[in-house]
C-alpha atoms as an extended CHARMM CRD file, in Angstrom:
* protein
*
       150  EXT
         1         1  UNK       CA            128.8370000000      179.5550000000      139.7820000000  PROA      1               0.0000000000
         2         2  UNK       CA            129.3130000000      181.7690000000      136.7820000000  PROA      2               0.0000000000
         3         3  UNK       CA            128.9880000000      185.5130000000      136.3390000000  PROA      3               0.0000000000
         4         4  UNK       CA            128.9780000000      187.7430000000      133.3100000000  PROA      4               0.0000000000
         5         5  UNK       CA            130.0700000000      191.2590000000      134.2300000000  PROA      5               0.0000000000
         6         6  UNK       CA            129.2190000000      194.1030000000      131.9130000000  PROA      6               0.0000000000
         7         7  UNK       CA            130.5050000000      197.6290000000      132.4810000000  PROA      7               0.0000000000
         8         8  UNK       CA            127.5610000000      199.9010000000      131.7770000000  PROA      8               0.0000000000
         9         9  UNK       CA            126.8260000000      203.5800000000      131.3550000000  PROA      9               0.0000000000
        10        10  UNK       CA            123.2970000000      202.7170000000      132.4230000000  PROA      10              0.0000000000
        11        11  UNK       CA            121.1910000000      199.6240000000      133.0250000000  PROA      11              0.0000000000
        12        12  UNK       CA            117.6990000000      198.7490000000      134.1880000000  PROA      12              0.0000000000
        13        13  UNK       CA            115.4250000000      195.7850000000      134.8370000000  PROA      13              0.0000000000
        14        14  UNK       CA            111.7130000000      195.8440000000      134.0680000000  PROA      14              0.0000000000
        15        15  UNK       CA            109.1630000000      193.2230000000      135.1190000000  PROA      15              0.0000000000
        16        16  UNK       CA            105.6090000000      193.4040000000      133.7540000000  PROA      16              0.0000000000
        17        17  UNK       CA            106.1910000000      196.9840000000      132.5550000000  PROA      17              0.0000000000
        18        18  UNK       CA            107.4060000000      198.1250000000      135.9870000000  PROA      18              0.0000000000
        19        19  UNK       CA            111.0330000000      199.1840000000      136.3860000000  PROA      19              0.0000000000
        20        20  UNK       CA            112.4140000000      197.3600000000      139.4500000000  PROA      20              0.0000000000
        21        21  UNK       CA            116.0810000000      198.3860000000      139.1890000000  PROA      21              0.0000000000
        22        22  UNK       CA            118.0180000000      201.1840000000      137.5340000000  PROA      22              0.0000000000
        23        23  UNK       CA            121.6100000000      202.4310000000      137.6710000000  PROA      23              0.0000000000
        24        24  UNK       CA            123.8330000000      204.8610000000      135.8550000000  PROA      24              0.0000000000
        25        25  UNK       CA            127.5710000000      204.0830000000      135.6720000000  PROA      25              0.0000000000
        26        26  UNK       CA            128.4490000000      200.6890000000      137.1280000000  PROA      26              0.0000000000
        27        27  UNK       CA            128.1890000000      196.9660000000      136.5570000000  PROA      27              0.0000000000
        28        28  UNK       CA            125.4160000000      194.6690000000      135.3990000000  PROA      28              0.0000000000
        29        29  UNK       CA            126.1460000000      191.1810000000      136.7350000000  PROA      29              0.0000000000
        30        30  UNK       CA            124.3510000000      188.1470000000      135.3310000000  PROA      30              0.0000000000
        31        31  UNK       CA            124.5570000000      185.2240000000      137.7780000000  PROA      31              0.0000000000
        32        32  UNK       CA            124.2120000000      181.5280000000      136.9600000000  PROA      32              0.0000000000
        33        33  UNK       CA            124.1280000000      178.9160000000      139.7260000000  PROA      33              0.0000000000
        34        34  UNK       CA            124.6230000000      175.1380000000      139.6520000000  PROA      34              0.0000000000
        35        35  UNK       CA            123.7610000000      172.4770000000      142.2420000000  PROA      35              0.0000000000
        36        36  UNK       CA            127.3410000000      172.1610000000      143.4570000000  PROA      36              0.0000000000
        37        37  UNK       CA            127.8900000000      175.8780000000      144.1240000000  PROA      37              0.0000000000
        38        38  UNK       CA            128.2930000000      177.1680000000      147.6560000000  PROA      38              0.0000000000
        39        39  UNK       CA            129.6160000000      179.8970000000      149.9430000000  PROA      39              0.0000000000
        40        40  UNK       CA            133.2130000000      179.5480000000      148.7090000000  PROA      40              0.0000000000
        41        41  UNK       CA            132.0580000000      180.3030000000      145.1710000000  PROA      41              0.0000000000
        42        42  UNK       CA            130.0900000000      183.3160000000      146.4010000000  PROA      42              0.0000000000
        43        43  UNK       CA            132.9590000000      184.8150000000      148.3790000000  PROA      43              0.0000000000
        44        44  UNK       CA            135.4620000000      184.3080000000      145.5780000000  PROA      44              0.0000000000
        45        45  UNK       CA            133.2020000000      185.7610000000      142.8710000000  PROA      45              0.0000000000
        46        46  UNK       CA            131.9910000000      188.7750000000      144.8530000000  PROA      46              0.0000000000
        47        47  UNK       CA            135.5820000000      189.6160000000      145.7620000000  PROA      47              0.0000000000
        48        48  UNK       CA            136.5330000000      189.3830000000      142.0850000000  PROA      48              0.0000000000
        49        49  UNK       CA            133.5900000000      191.5360000000      141.0220000000  PROA      49              0.0000000000
        50        50  UNK       CA            134.2370000000      194.4420000000      143.3970000000  PROA      50              0.0000000000
        51        51  UNK       CA            138.0090000000      194.4620000000      142.8020000000  PROA      51              0.0000000000
        52        52  UNK       CA            138.0260000000      193.8890000000      139.0430000000  PROA      52              0.0000000000
        53        53  UNK       CA            139.8020000000      196.8460000000      137.4530000000  PROA      53              0.0000000000
        54        54  UNK       CA            137.6010000000      197.6390000000      134.4580000000  PROA      54              0.0000000000
        55        55  UNK       CA            137.0650000000      201.3920000000      134.8900000000  PROA      55              0.0000000000
        56        56  UNK       CA            139.3180000000      204.0320000000      133.4090000000  PROA      56              0.0000000000
        57        57  UNK       CA            141.7920000000      206.0670000000      135.4490000000  PROA      57              0.0000000000
        58        58  UNK       CA            142.9320000000      209.6190000000      134.6590000000  PROA      58              0.0000000000
        59        59  UNK       CA            144.8160000000      208.2350000000      131.6270000000  PROA      59              0.0000000000
        60        60  UNK       CA            141.7790000000      206.2350000000      130.4910000000  PROA      60              0.0000000000
        61        61  UNK       CA            143.5320000000      202.9640000000      131.3680000000  PROA      61              0.0000000000
        62        62  UNK       CA            141.3330000000      200.2870000000      132.9530000000  PROA      62              0.0000000000
        63        63  UNK       CA            142.9060000000      200.5840000000      136.3680000000  PROA      63              0.0000000000
        64        64  UNK       CA            139.9960000000      201.2700000000      138.7310000000  PROA      64              0.0000000000
        65        65  UNK       CA            137.4350000000      199.0140000000      140.3560000000  PROA      65              0.0000000000
        66        66  UNK       CA            133.7370000000      199.5930000000      140.9770000000  PROA      66              0.0000000000
        67        67  UNK       CA            134.7050000000      200.6100000000      144.5150000000  PROA      67              0.0000000000
        68        68  UNK       CA            137.2100000000      203.1760000000      143.2410000000  PROA      68              0.0000000000
        69        69  UNK       CA            134.6230000000      204.8840000000      141.0420000000  PROA      69              0.0000000000
        70        70  UNK       CA            131.7580000000      204.5330000000      143.5680000000  PROA      70              0.0000000000
        71        71  UNK       CA            129.6570000000      202.8510000000      140.8910000000  PROA      71              0.0000000000
        72        72  UNK       CA            126.4630000000      200.8790000000      141.3180000000  PROA      72              0.0000000000
        73        73  UNK       CA            125.5980000000      197.2600000000      140.5840000000  PROA      73              0.0000000000
        74        74  UNK       CA            122.5460000000      195.3670000000      139.3670000000  PROA      74              0.0000000000
        75        75  UNK       CA            122.5050000000      191.5700000000      139.7840000000  PROA      75              0.0000000000
        76        76  UNK       CA            120.2190000000      189.4710000000      137.5870000000  PROA      76              0.0000000000
        77        77  UNK       CA            119.7880000000      185.7150000000      137.9960000000  PROA      77              0.0000000000
        78        78  UNK       CA            120.2560000000      183.8940000000      134.7090000000  PROA      78              0.0000000000
        79        79  UNK       CA            120.1000000000      180.0970000000      134.6400000000  PROA      79              0.0000000000
        80        80  UNK       CA            120.8150000000      180.0990000000      130.8960000000  PROA      80              0.0000000000
        81        81  UNK       CA            124.4870000000      180.8180000000      131.6310000000  PROA      81              0.0000000000
        82        82  UNK       CA            124.8280000000      177.0890000000      132.2960000000  PROA      82              0.0000000000
        83        83  UNK       CA            123.2440000000      175.9790000000      129.0080000000  PROA      83              0.0000000000
        84        84  UNK       CA            124.7110000000      172.8610000000      127.4530000000  PROA      84              0.0000000000
        85        85  UNK       CA            124.8090000000      173.1990000000      123.6790000000  PROA      85              0.0000000000
        86        86  UNK       CA            127.0070000000      170.3220000000      122.5420000000  PROA      86              0.0000000000
        87        87  UNK       CA            124.1860000000      168.1830000000      121.1500000000  PROA      87              0.0000000000
        88        88  UNK       CA            121.4010000000      169.4100000000      118.9260000000  PROA      88              0.0000000000
        89        89  UNK       CA            120.0300000000      172.9060000000      118.7300000000  PROA      89              0.0000000000
        90        90  UNK       CA            117.9220000000      173.0680000000      121.8850000000  PROA      90              0.0000000000
        91        91  UNK       CA            120.0340000000      174.0620000000      124.9080000000  PROA      91              0.0000000000
        92        92  UNK       CA            119.8530000000      171.8380000000      127.9620000000  PROA      92              0.0000000000
        93        93  UNK       CA            119.7050000000      173.5250000000      131.3600000000  PROA      93              0.0000000000
        94        94  UNK       CA            120.2180000000      170.3910000000      133.4360000000  PROA      94              0.0000000000
        95        95  UNK       CA            123.3220000000      171.8860000000      135.1240000000  PROA      95              0.0000000000
        96        96  UNK       CA            121.4060000000      174.9450000000      136.3610000000  PROA      96              0.0000000000
        97        97  UNK       CA            120.3230000000      174.6930000000      139.9950000000  PROA      97              0.0000000000
        98        98  UNK       CA            116.6270000000      174.3230000000      140.7850000000  PROA      98              0.0000000000
        99        99  UNK       CA            115.0020000000      177.2070000000      142.7070000000  PROA      99              0.0000000000
       100       100  UNK       CA            115.1910000000      175.5070000000      146.1310000000  PROA      100             0.0000000000
       101       101  UNK       CA            118.9880000000      175.5410000000      145.8400000000  PROA      101             0.0000000000
       102       102  UNK       CA            119.4770000000      178.5850000000      143.6140000000  PROA      102             0.0000000000
       103       103  UNK       CA            117.3330000000      181.1620000000      145.4570000000  PROA      103             0.0000000000
       104       104  UNK       CA            119.2050000000      180.9960000000      148.7950000000  PROA      104             0.0000000000
       105       105  UNK       CA            122.5480000000      181.1190000000      146.9490000000  PROA      105             0.0000000000
       106       106  UNK       CA            121.3760000000      184.0470000000      144.8190000000  PROA      106             0.0000000000
       107       107  UNK       CA            120.2820000000      185.9250000000      147.9450000000  PROA      107             0.0000000000
       108       108  UNK       CA            123.5840000000      185.1230000000      149.6770000000  PROA      108             0.0000000000
       109       109  UNK       CA            125.5040000000      186.3330000000      146.6240000000  PROA      109             0.0000000000
       110       110  UNK       CA            123.6750000000      189.6730000000      146.7130000000  PROA      110             0.0000000000
       111       111  UNK       CA            124.2250000000      190.0890000000      150.4870000000  PROA      111             0.0000000000
       112       112  UNK       CA            127.9250000000      189.2490000000      150.2130000000  PROA      112             0.0000000000
       113       113  UNK       CA            128.2930000000      191.6220000000      147.2660000000  PROA      113             0.0000000000
       114       114  UNK       CA            126.6800000000      194.3990000000      149.3160000000  PROA      114             0.0000000000
       115       115  UNK       CA            129.1040000000      193.7300000000      152.1810000000  PROA      115             0.0000000000
       116       116  UNK       CA            132.0980000000      193.7100000000      149.8250000000  PROA      116             0.0000000000
       117       117  UNK       CA            130.9280000000      196.8340000000      147.9930000000  PROA      117             0.0000000000
       118       118  UNK       CA            129.8500000000      198.6880000000      151.1190000000  PROA      118             0.0000000000
       119       119  UNK       CA            126.4670000000      199.7650000000      149.7980000000  PROA      119             0.0000000000
       120       120  UNK       CA            123.1590000000      198.3490000000      148.5250000000  PROA      120             0.0000000000
       121       121  UNK       CA            123.0210000000      196.3910000000      145.2860000000  PROA      121             0.0000000000
       122       122  UNK       CA            119.9570000000      196.4370000000      143.0550000000  PROA      122             0.0000000000
       123       123  UNK       CA            118.4990000000      193.2320000000      141.6510000000  PROA      123             0.0000000000
       124       124  UNK       CA            116.0430000000      191.7590000000      139.2690000000  PROA      124             0.0000000000
       125       125  UNK       CA            113.5870000000      189.1600000000      140.5750000000  PROA      125             0.0000000000
       126       126  UNK       CA            114.5960000000      185.5140000000      140.6400000000  PROA      126             0.0000000000
       127       127  UNK       CA            112.5870000000      183.4560000000      138.1430000000  PROA      127             0.0000000000
       128       128  UNK       CA            110.6910000000      186.4200000000      136.7090000000  PROA      128             0.0000000000
       129       129  UNK       CA            110.3790000000      187.2250000000      133.0200000000  PROA      129             0.0000000000
       130       130  UNK       CA            112.6760000000      190.2480000000      133.0800000000  PROA      130             0.0000000000
       131       131  UNK       CA            113.4880000000      192.7980000000      130.4360000000  PROA      131             0.0000000000
       132       132  UNK       CA            117.0770000000      193.8900000000      130.9710000000  PROA      132             0.0000000000
       133       133  UNK       CA            118.1960000000      197.0590000000      129.2690000000  PROA      133             0.0000000000
       134       134  UNK       CA            121.7820000000      198.2540000000      129.2030000000  PROA      134             0.0000000000
       135       135  UNK       CA            124.1960000000      200.5630000000      127.5120000000  PROA      135             0.0000000000
       136       136  UNK       CA            127.4130000000      198.5500000000      127.5360000000  PROA      136             0.0000000000
       137       137  UNK       CA            130.3330000000      200.9210000000      128.1220000000  PROA      137             0.0000000000
       138       138  UNK       CA            133.3600000000      200.0270000000      126.0260000000  PROA      138             0.0000000000
       139       139  UNK       CA            132.0180000000      197.4490000000      125.4520000000  PROA      139             0.0000000000
       140       140  UNK       CA            133.5150000000      195.6540000000      128.4340000000  PROA      140             0.0000000000
       141       141  UNK       CA            132.1270000000      192.1780000000      129.1220000000  PROA      141             0.0000000000
       142       142  UNK       CA            133.9450000000      189.6470000000      131.3030000000  PROA      142             0.0000000000
       143       143  UNK       CA            132.9370000000      186.0660000000      132.1270000000  PROA      143             0.0000000000
       144       144  UNK       CA            134.1580000000      184.5410000000      135.3940000000  PROA      144             0.0000000000
       145       145  UNK       CA            133.4940000000      180.9440000000      136.4600000000  PROA      145             0.0000000000
       146       146  UNK       CA            134.2820000000      180.0070000000      140.0600000000  PROA      146             0.0000000000
       147       147  UNK       CA            135.1440000000      176.4850000000      138.8930000000  PROA      147             0.0000000000
       148       148  UNK       CA            138.1520000000      177.9700000000      137.0400000000  PROA      148             0.0000000000
       149       149  UNK       CA            139.6980000000      179.6680000000      140.0860000000  PROA      149             0.0000000000
       150       150  UNK       CA            142.3680000000      177.0110000000      140.5660000000  PROA      150             0.0000000000
C-alpha cells in the first residue's frame, strides 16, 4: 500500500462537475492498493499520516501533525501509484489491486484514518473519473510505502 501525502492550503474533488469533497488547510492523501495489502498496512499508514509532522509550529518549523493543527483530510484512490514503467512507454498497472480487493481496503483505510484522526475524513469516489484540485502548501509532498516499513 502506498500513499502520497500533500500538505495543502485547500483541496477539492469534483466528479461530473459536482464537487464531492472540499477542505481548507490539511492533507490530500492519494492511496494506491496492491493485491497483497491488508490491515497491517492500513494501520501502519494511517498512524504515519496522522502523526507526520509536516505543519509549522510557532517558529515555522515543521513540528506539528494534522492532529495538532486540527486540519482536515481528503483521501483519493489512485491505482496509478503502482504503475510499472521499466519497459516501454505505456505504464503497466498489473500490481494495482482489482476493485473486489481494493474497495474494501480503501473503505477500511478511510475508517481507520477517521478513528486515528478523531473526526470525519472526506473522500473522492473509488473508480470515478475525478478532477482533483489542490493548492500545495510549501510545497510539501511525501511518499510512504508500507512495504518499506521494515
